[in-house]
CSV table of C-alpha atoms and ligand atoms in Angstrom, one decimal:
chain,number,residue,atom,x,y,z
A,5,UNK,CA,0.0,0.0,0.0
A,6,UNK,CA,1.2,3.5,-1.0
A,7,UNK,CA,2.9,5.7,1.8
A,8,UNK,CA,0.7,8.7,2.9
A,9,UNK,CA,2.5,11.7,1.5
A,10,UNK,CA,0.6,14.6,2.7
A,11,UNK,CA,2.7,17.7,0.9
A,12,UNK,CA,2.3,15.8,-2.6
A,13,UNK,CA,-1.4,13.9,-2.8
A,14,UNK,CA,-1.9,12.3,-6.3
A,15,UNK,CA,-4.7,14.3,-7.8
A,16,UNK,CA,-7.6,12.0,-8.0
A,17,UNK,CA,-11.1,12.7,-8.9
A,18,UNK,CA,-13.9,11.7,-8.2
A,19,UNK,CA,-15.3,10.5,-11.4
A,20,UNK,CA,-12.8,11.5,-13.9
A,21,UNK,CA,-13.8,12.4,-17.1
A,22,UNK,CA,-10.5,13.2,-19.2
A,23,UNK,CA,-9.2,9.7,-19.0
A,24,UNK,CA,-11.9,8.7,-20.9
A,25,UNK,CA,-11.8,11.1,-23.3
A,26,UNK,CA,-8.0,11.0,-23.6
A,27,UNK,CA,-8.3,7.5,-24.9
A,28,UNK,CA,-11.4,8.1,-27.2
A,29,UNK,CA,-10.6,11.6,-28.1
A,30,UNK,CA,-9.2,11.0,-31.6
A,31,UNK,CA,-12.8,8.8,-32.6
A,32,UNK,CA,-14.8,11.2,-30.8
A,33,UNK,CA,-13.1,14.2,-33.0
A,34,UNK,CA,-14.1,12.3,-36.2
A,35,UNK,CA,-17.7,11.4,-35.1
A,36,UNK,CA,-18.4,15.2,-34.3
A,37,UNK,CA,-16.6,15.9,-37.9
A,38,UNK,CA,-19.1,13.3,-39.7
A,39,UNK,CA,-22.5,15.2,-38.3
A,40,UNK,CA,-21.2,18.0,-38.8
A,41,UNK,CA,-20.4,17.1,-42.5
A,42,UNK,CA,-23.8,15.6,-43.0
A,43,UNK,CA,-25.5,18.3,-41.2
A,44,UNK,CA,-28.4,16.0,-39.9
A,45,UNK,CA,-28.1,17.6,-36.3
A,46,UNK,CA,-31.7,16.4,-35.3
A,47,UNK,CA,-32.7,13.2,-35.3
A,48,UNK,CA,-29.2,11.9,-37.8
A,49,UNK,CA,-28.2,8.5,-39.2
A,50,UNK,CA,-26.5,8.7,-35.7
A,51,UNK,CA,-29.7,8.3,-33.7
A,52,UNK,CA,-30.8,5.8,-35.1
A,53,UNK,CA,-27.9,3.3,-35.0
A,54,UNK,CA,-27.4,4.3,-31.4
A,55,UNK,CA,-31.0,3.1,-30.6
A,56,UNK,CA,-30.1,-0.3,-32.3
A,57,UNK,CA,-26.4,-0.7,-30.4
A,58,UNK,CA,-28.4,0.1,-27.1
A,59,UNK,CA,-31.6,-2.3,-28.2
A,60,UNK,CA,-28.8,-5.4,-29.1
A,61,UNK,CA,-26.5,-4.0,-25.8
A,62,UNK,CA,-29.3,-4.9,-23.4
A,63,UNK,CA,-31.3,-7.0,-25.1
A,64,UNK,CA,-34.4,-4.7,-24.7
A,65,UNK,CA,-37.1,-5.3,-27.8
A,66,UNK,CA,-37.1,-1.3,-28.4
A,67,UNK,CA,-34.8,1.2,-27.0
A,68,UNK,CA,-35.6,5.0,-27.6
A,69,UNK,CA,-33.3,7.8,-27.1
A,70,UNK,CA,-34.1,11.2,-25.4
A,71,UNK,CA,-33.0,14.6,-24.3
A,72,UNK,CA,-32.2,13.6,-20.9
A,73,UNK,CA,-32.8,10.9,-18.2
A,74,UNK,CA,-35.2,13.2,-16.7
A,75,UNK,CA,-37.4,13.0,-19.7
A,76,UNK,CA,-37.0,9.3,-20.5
A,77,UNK,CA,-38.8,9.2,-17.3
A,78,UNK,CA,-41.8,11.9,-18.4
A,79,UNK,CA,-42.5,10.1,-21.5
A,80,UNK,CA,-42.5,6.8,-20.0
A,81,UNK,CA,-45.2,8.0,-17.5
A,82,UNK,CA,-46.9,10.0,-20.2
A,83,UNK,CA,-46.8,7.0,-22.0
A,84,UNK,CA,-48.7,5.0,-19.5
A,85,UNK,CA,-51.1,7.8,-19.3
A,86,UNK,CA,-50.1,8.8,-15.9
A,87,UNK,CA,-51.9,11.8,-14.3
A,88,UNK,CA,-54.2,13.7,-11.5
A,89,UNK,CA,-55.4,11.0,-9.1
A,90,UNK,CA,-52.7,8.7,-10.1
A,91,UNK,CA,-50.7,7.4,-6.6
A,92,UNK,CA,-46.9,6.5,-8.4
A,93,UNK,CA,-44.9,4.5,-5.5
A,94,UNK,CA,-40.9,5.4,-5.5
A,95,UNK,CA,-38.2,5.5,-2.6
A,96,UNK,CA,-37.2,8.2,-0.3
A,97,UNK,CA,-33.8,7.6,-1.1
A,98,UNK,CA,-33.2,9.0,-4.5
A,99,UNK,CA,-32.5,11.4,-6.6
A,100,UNK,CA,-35.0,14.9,-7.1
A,101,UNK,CA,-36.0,13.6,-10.7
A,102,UNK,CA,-37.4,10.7,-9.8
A,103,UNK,CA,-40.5,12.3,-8.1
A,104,UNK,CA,-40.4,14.9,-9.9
A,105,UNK,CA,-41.5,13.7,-13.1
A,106,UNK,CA,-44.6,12.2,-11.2
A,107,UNK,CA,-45.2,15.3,-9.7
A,108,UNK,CA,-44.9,17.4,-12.8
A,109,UNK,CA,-47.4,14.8,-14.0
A,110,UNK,CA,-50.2,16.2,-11.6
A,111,UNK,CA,-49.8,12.9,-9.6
A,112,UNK,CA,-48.5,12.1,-6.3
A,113,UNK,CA,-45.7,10.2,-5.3
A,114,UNK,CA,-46.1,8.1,-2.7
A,115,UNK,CA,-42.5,7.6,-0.9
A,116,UNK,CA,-41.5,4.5,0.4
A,117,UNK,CA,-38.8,3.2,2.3
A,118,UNK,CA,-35.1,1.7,1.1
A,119,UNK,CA,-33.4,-1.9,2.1
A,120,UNK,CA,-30.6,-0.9,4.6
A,121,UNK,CA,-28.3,-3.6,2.5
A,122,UNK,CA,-28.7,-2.4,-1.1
A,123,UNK,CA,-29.8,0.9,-0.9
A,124,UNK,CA,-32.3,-0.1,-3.2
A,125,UNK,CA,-36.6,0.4,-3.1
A,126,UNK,CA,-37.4,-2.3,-0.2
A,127,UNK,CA,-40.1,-4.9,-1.2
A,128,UNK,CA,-41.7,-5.3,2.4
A,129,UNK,CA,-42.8,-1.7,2.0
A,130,UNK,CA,-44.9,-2.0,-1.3
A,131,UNK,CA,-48.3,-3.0,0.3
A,132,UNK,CA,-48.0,0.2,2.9
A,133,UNK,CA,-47.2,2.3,0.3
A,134,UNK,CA,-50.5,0.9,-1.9
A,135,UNK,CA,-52.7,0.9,1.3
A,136,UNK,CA,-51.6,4.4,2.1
A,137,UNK,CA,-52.5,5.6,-1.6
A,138,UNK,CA,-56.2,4.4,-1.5
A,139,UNK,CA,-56.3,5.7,2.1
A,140,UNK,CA,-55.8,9.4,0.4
A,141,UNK,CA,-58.3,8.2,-2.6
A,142,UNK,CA,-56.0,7.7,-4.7
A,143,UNK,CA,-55.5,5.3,-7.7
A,144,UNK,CA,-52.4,3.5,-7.1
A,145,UNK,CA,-51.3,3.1,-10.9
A,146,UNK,CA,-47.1,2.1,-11.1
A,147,UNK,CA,-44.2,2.1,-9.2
A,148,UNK,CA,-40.7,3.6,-9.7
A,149,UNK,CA,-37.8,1.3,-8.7
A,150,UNK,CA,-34.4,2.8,-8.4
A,151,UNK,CA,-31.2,1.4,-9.5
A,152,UNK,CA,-29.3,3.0,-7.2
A,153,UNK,CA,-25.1,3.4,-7.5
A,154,UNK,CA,-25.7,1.0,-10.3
A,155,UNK,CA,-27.3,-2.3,-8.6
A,156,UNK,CA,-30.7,-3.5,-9.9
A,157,UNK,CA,-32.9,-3.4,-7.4
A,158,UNK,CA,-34.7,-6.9,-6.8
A,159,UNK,CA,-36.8,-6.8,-9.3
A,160,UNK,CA,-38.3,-10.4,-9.0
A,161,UNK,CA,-39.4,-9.7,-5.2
A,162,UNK,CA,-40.4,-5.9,-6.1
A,163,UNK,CA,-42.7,-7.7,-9.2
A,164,UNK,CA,-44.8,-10.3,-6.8
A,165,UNK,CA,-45.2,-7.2,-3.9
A,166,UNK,CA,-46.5,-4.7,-6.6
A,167,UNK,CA,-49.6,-6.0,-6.9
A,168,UNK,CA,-49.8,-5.7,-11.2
A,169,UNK,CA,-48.8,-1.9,-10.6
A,170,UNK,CA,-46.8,-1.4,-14.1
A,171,UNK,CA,-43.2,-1.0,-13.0
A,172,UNK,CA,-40.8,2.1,-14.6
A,173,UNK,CA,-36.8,1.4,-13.4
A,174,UNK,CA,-35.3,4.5,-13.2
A,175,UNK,CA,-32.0,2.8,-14.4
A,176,UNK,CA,-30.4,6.1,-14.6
A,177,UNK,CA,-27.7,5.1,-12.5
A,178,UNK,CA,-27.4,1.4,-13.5
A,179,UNK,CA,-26.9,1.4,-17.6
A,180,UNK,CA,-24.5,-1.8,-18.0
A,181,UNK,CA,-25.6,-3.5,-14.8
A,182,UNK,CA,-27.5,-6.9,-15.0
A,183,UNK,CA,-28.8,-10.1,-13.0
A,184,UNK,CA,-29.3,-13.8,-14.3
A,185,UNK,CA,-32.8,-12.0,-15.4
A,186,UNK,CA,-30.9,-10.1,-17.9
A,187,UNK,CA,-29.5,-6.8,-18.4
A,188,UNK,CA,-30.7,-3.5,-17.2
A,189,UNK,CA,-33.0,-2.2,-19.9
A,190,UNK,CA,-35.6,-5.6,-19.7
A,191,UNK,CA,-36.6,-5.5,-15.8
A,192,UNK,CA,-39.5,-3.1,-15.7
A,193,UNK,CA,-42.6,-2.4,-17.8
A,194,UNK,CA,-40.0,0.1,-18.4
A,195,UNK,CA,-37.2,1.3,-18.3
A,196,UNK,CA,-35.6,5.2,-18.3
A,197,UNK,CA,-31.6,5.7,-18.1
A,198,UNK,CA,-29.7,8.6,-18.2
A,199,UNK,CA,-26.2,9.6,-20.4
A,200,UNK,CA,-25.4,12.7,-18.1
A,201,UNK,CA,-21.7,13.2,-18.2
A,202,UNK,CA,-21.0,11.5,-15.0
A,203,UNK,CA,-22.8,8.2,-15.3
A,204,UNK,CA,-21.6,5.2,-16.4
A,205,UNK,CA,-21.9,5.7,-20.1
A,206,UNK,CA,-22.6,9.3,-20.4
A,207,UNK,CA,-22.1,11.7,-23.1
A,208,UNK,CA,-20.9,15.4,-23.6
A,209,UNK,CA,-24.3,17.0,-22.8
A,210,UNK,CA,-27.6,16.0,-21.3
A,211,UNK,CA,-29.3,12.5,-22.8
A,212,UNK,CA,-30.9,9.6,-22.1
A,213,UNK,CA,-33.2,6.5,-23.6
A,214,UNK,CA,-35.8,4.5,-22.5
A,215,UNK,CA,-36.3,0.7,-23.0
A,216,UNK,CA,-39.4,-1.5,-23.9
A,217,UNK,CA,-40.7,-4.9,-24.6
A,218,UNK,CA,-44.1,-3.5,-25.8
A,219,UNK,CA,-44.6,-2.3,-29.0
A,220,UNK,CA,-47.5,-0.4,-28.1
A,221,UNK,CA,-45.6,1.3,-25.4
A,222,UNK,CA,-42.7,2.3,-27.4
A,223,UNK,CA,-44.7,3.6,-30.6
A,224,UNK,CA,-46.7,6.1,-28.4
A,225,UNK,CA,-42.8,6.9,-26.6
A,226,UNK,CA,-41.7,7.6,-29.7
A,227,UNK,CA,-44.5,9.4,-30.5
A,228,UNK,CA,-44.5,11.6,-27.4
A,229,UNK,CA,-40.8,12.2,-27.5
A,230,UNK,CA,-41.7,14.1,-31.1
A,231,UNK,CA,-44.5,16.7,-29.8
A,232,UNK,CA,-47.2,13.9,-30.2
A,233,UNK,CA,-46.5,13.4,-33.6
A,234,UNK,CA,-48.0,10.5,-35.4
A,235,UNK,CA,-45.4,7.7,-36.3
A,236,UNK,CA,-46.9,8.0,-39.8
A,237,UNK,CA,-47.9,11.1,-41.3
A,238,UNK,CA,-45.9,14.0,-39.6
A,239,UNK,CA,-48.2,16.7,-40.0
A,240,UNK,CA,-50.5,14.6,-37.4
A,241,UNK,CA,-50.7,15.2,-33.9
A,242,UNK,CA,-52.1,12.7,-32.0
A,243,UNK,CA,-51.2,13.4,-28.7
A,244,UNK,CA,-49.6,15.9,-26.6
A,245,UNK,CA,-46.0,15.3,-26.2
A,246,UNK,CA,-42.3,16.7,-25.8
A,247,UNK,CA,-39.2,17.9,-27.1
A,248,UNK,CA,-37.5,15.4,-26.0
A,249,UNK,CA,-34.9,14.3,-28.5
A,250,UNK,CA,-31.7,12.8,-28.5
A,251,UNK,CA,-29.2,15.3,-30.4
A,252,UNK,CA,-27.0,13.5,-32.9
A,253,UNK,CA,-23.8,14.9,-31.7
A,254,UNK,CA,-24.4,13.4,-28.6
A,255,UNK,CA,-25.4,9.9,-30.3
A,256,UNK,CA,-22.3,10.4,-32.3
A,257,UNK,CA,-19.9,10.4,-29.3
A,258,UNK,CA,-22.3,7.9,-27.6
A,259,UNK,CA,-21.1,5.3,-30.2
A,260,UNK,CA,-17.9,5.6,-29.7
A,261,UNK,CA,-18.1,5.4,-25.6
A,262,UNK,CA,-20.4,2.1,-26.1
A,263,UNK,CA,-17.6,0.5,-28.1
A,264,UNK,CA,-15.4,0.5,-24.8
A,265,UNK,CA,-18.4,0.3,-22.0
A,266,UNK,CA,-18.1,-3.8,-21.8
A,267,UNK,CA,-14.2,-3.0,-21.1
A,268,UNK,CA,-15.0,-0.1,-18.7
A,269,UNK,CA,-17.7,-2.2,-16.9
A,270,UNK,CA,-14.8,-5.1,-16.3
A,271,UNK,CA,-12.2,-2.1,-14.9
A,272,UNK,CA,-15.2,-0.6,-12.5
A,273,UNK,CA,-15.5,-4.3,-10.8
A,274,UNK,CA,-11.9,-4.2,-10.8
A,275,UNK,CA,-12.1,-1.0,-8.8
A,276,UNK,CA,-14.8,-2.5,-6.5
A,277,UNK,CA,-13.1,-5.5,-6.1
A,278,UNK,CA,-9.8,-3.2,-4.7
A,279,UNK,CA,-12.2,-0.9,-2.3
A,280,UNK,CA,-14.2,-4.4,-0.9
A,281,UNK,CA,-10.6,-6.1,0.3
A,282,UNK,CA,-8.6,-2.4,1.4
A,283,UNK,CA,-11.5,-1.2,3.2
A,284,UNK,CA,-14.0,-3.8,3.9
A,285,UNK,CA,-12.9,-4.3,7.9
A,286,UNK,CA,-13.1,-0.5,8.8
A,287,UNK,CA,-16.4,0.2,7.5
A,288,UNK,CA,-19.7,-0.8,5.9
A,289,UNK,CA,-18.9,-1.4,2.0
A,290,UNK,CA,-21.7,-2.1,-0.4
A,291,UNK,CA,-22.7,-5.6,-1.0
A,292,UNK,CA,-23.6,-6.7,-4.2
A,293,UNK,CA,-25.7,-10.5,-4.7
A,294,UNK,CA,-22.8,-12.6,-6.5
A,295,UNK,CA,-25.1,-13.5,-9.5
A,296,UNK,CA,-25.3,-9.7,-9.7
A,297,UNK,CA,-23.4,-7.3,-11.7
A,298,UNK,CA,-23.4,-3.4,-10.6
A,299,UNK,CA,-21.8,-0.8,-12.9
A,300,UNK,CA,-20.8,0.9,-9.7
A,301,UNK,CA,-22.2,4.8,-10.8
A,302,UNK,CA,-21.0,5.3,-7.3
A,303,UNK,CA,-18.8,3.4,-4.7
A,304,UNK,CA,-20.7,4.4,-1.4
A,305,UNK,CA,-19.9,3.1,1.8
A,306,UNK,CA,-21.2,3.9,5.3
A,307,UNK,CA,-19.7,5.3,7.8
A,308,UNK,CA,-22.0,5.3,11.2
A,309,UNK,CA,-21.9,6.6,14.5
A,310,UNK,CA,-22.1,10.6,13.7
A,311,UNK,CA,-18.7,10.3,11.9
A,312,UNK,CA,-19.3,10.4,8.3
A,313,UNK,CA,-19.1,14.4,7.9
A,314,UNK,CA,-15.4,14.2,10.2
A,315,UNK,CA,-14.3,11.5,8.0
A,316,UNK,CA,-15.0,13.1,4.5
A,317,UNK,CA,-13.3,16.6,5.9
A,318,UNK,CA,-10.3,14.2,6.6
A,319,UNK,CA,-10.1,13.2,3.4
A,320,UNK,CA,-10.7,16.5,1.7
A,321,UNK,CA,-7.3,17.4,3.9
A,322,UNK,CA,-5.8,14.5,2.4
A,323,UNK,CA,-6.9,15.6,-1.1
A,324,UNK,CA,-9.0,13.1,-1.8
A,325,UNK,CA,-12.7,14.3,-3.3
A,326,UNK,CA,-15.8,12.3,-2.0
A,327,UNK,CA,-19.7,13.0,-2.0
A,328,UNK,CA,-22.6,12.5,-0.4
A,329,UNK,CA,-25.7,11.0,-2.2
A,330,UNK,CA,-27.5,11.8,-0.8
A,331,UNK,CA,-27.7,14.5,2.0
A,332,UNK,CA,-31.6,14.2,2.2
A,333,UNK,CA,-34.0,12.1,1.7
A,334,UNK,CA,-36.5,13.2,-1.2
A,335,UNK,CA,-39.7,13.7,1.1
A,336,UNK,CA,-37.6,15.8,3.4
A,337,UNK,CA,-37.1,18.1,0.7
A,338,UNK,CA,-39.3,21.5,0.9
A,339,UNK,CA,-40.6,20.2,-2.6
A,340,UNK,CA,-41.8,17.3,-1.3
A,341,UNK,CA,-42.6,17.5,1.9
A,342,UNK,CA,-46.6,17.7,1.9
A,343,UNK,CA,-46.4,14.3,-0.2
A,344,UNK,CA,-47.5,11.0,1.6
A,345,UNK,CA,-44.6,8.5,3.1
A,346,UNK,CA,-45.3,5.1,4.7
A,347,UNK,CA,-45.2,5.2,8.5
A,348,UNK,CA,-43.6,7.6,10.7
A,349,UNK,CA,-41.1,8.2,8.5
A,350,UNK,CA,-38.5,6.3,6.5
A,351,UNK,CA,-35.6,5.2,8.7
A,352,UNK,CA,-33.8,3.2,6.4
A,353,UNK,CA,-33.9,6.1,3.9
A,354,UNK,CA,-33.3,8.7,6.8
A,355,UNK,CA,-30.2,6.7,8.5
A,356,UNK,CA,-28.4,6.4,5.5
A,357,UNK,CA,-28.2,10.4,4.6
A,358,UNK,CA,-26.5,10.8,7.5
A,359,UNK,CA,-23.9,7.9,7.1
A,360,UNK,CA,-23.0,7.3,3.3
A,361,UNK,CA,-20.1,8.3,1.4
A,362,UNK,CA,-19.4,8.1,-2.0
A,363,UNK,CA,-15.5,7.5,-2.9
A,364,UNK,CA,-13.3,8.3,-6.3
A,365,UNK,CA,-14.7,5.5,-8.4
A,366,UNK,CA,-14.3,5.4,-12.2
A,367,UNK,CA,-12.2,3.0,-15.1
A,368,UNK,CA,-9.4,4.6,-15.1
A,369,UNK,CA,-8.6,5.1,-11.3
A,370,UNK,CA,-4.8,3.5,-11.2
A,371,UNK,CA,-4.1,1.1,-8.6
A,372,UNK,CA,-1.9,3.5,-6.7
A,373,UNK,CA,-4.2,5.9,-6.6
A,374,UNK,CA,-6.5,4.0,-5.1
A,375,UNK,CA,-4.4,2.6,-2.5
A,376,UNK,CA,-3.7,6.5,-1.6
A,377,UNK,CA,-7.9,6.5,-1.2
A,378,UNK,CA,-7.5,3.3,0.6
A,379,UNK,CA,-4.7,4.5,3.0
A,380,UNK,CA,-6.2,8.3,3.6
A,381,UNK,CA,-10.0,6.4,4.5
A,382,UNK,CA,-8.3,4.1,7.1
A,383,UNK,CA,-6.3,7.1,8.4
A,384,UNK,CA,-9.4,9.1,8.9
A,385,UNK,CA,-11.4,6.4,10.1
A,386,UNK,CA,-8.8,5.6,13.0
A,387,UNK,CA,-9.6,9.4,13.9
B,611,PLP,C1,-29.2,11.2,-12.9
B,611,PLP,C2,-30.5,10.7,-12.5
B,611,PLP,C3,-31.8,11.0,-13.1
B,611,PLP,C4,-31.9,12.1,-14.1
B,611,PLP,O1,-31.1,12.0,-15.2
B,611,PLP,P1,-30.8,13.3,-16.1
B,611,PLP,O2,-30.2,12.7,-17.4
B,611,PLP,O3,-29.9,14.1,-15.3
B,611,PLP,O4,-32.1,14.0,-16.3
B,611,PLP,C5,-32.9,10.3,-12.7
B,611,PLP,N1,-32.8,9.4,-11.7
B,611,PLP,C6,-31.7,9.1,-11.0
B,611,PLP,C7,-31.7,8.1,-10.0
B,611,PLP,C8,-30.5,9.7,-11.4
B,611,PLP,O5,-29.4,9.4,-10.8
């Protein structure tokens, strides 16, 4: 293990970006060149053969890009005709756009609680969360599962609790991950994921895609996604929709980022696998079910007893960057305060803003580095 040298600290990031692009930058530089030379900046050749890499990468029947992850969630639940009186289940313990785009929707989300081991939407808590809905009159319709740090929630156990809700998996987080079910992109009724710069495969702007098995479902996405337009004579508007397109640049450099993502996904378990044995008897790291794969958006352990803020100013001292996703639970949030949660509360969800801590996790963090993570966590955790 490295040697702690406070006056010279490696300069680490948190997720870092450059690497990538360093590797990539020359095929990038010529996919830009080719849009721009063919000028098709909306809805390009580029688009299209994106959607089919993604629809082959996960195996999904129909995969549909967007304008952001935030929107491939919208459409989804505009898709499913979601609206006033609608009750849409989702954890505390996630991020803002999740309930939002039920919110923004005119329907309510109902927040339920987290499972303390995999941060993920907890089963046991489905039926509260349904009772509670027709105990406010409303309809419970759906339920959002998070992916969260890039595990699949248990999607099996989440299916038998949900009563035949439909089930939308924000996968934003999880692009890449999979179970012996399948990959991410086939585990919900839907599926919404996000290519913001800093997830797993993200691209140089704001993006995203949804996924489908239903052909019904994805003609009216697509439809949505295009201001409503009819999937057969463009002058026709069938339904209100969106703006919510992919741009081709960003499918352009999307390509060429999915060419090395099964390589990247092998280096991020790698990185995992380094964090589980330097760290894993000073504090809580993330478990992941061995017939699981996460893409590990995040590596987030927990650090309990009051001493997670004191530990992450250590290793800011140490030069080391770390984060905390997330600080508040969702129906804390003046947004979302006024919005029903099971119980008294959400404990699970509430106990683990105060104690997790995301650390530098990414491909391209070099095995040094990491020990110097390694070393400055164990350091501040000895206090
Ligand atoms: C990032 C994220 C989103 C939103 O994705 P955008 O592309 O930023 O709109 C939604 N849900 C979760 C869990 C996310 O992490």
């Amino acid at each position: 293990m490295a040697d702690l040298q406070p006056n010279k600290p490696p300069r680490i990031e948190l997720i870092d970006l450059a690497a990538q692009q360093a590797r990539l930058r020359p095929a990038i530089d010529a996919a830009i060149a080719r849009v721009l030379d063919h000028g098709q900046y909306i809805m390009g050749p580029e688009v299209a053969e994106l959607e089919g890499a993604l629809a082959t990468f996960t195996g999904a029947r129909h995969a549909i890009s967007c304008a952001s992850g935030t929107d491939a969630l919208l459409i989804s639940m505009m898709a499913l005709g979601v609206g006033p009186g609608d009750a849409v289940l989702c954890p505390g313990f996630t991020y803002t756009a999740t309930p939002e785009a039920i919110a923004l929707l005119g329907a309510t989300p109902v927040f339920v609680d987290v499972d303390a081991g995999n941060f993920n939407l907890d089963p046991a808590g489905i039926a509260a969360g349904i009772a509670l809905a027709r105990a406010r009159g409303l309809r419970p319709s759906g339920l959002i599962a998070v992916d969260l740090f890039g595990l699949p929630a248990d999607y099996a156990a989440i299916r038998q609790a949900a009563e035949g809700l439909w089930i939308l998996a924000d996968a934003a987080q999880s692009f890449g991950g999979a179970t012996p079910a399948g990959r991410v992109g086939t585990f919900g009724t839907l599926t919404a994921t996000s290519f913001f710069p800093a997830k797993p495969l993200g691209c140089y702007g704001d993006g995203g895609a949804l996924f489908t098995d239903d052909d019904d479902l994805a003609s009216i996405c697509r439809s949505i996604r295009l201001h409503g337009r009819s999937t057969v004579d463009k002058y026709d508007i069938e339904r209100i929709g969106v703006n919510g397109r992919l741009d081709t640049i960003q499918a352009a450099i999307l390509l060429q980022k999915l060419s090395v993502f099964e390589e990247e996904i092998a280096l991020r378990q790698a990185v995992a696998h380094r964090y589980a044995e330097g760290l894993g008897d000073v504090v809580q790291v993330p478990v992941v079910p061995e017939d699981a794969v996460s893409v590990w958006a995040q590596y987030t352990i927990r650090v309990p007893g009051g001493r997670r803020d004191a530990v992450q100013a250590a290793l800011k001292s140490a030069g080391v960057p770390s984060a905390v996703y997330y600080p508040r639970p969702v129906h804390h949030q003046g947004a979302y305060r006024h919005y029903p949660f099971t119980g008294n509360g959400l404990p699970v969800s509430e106990r683990l803003c105060a104690e997790v801590l995301s650390l530098p996790m990414h491909p391209y963090l070099a095995a040094q580095d990491q020990d110097y993570v390694i070393a400055a966590l164990r350091a501040a955790i000895r206090g």
